[in-house]
Tab-separated table of C-alpha atoms in Angstrom:
chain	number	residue	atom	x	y	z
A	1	UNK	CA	8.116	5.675	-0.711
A	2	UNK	CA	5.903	2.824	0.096
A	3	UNK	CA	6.918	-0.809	-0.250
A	4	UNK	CA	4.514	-2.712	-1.508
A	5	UNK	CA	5.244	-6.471	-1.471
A	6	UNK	CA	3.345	-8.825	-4.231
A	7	UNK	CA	3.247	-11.903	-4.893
A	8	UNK	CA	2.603	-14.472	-7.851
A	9	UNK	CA	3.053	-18.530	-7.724
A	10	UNK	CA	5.034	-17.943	-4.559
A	11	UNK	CA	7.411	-15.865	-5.996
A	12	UNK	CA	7.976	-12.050	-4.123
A	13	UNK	CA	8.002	-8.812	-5.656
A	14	UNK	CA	9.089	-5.588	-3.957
A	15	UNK	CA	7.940	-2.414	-6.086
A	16	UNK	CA	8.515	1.334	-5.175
A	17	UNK	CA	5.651	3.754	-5.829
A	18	UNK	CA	6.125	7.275	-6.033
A	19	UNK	CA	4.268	9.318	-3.752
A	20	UNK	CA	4.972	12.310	-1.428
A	21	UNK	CA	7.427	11.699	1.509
A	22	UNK	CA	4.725	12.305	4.407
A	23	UNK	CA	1.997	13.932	4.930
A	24	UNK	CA	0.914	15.100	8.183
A	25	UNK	CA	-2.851	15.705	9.562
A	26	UNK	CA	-4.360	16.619	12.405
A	27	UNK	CA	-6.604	13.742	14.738
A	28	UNK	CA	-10.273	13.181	12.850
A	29	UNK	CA	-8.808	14.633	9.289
A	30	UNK	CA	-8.992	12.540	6.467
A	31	UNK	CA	-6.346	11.937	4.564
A	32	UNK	CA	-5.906	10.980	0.927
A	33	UNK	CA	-2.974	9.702	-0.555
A	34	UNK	CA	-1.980	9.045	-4.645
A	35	UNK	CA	0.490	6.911	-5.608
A	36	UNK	CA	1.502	5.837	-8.964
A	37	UNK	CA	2.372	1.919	-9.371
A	38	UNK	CA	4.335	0.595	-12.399
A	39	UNK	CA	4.669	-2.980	-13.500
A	40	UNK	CA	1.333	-4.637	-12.311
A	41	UNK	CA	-2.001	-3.387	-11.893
A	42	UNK	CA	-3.908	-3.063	-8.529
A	43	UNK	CA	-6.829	-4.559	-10.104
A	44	UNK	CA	-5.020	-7.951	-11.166
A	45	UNK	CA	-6.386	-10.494	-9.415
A	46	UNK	CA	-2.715	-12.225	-10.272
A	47	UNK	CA	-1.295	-9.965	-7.583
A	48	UNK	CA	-1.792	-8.940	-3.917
A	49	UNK	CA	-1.073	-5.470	-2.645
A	50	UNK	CA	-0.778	-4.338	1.158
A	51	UNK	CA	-0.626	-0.516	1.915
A	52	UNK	CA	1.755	0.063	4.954
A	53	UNK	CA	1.489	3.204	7.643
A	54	UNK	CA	3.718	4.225	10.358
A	55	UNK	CA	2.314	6.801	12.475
A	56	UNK	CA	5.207	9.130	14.289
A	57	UNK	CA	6.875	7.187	16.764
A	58	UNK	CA	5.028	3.992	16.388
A	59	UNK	CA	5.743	0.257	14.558
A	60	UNK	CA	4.720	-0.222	10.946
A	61	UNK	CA	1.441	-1.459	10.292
A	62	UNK	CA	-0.820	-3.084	7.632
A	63	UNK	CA	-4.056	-1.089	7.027
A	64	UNK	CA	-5.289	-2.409	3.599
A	65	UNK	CA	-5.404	-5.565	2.054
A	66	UNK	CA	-6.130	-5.857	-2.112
A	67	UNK	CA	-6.082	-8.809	-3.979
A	68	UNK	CA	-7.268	-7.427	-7.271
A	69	UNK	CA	-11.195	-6.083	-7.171
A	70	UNK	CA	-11.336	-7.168	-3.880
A	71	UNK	CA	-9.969	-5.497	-0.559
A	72	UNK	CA	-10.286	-5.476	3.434
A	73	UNK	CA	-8.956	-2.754	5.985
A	74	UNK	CA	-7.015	-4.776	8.641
């Protein structure tokens, strides 16, 4: 699952989604992935929600930035 860390006033929040374990694509294929959150919603603008992706072999990294309408790819 995918961590997705939150925040509110300071205060941290580390929620599981449930998605599939991987998914695997070949170089220039798109890829979509669903995941179902519980608790908050991604459209809060009381919350901020990173997405997370670790390629094979490679570091984690931040690819998406929401804070509730709003978002930026990093």
């Amino acid at each position: 699952s995918i961590l997705v860390v939150s925040w509110l006033d300071g205060i941290i929040l580390c929620i599981d989604l449930i998605q599939p374990d991987s998914k695997v694509v070949q170089p220039g294929q798109s890829l979509n992935i669903s995941c179902q959150v519980s608790g908050y919603s991604l459209t809060s603008n009381s919350y901020a929600t990173g997405w997370i992706r670790q390629r094979e072999g490679k570091p984690m990294e931040w690819i998406v930035h929401q804070w509730g309408e709003e978002s930026s790819r990093l």
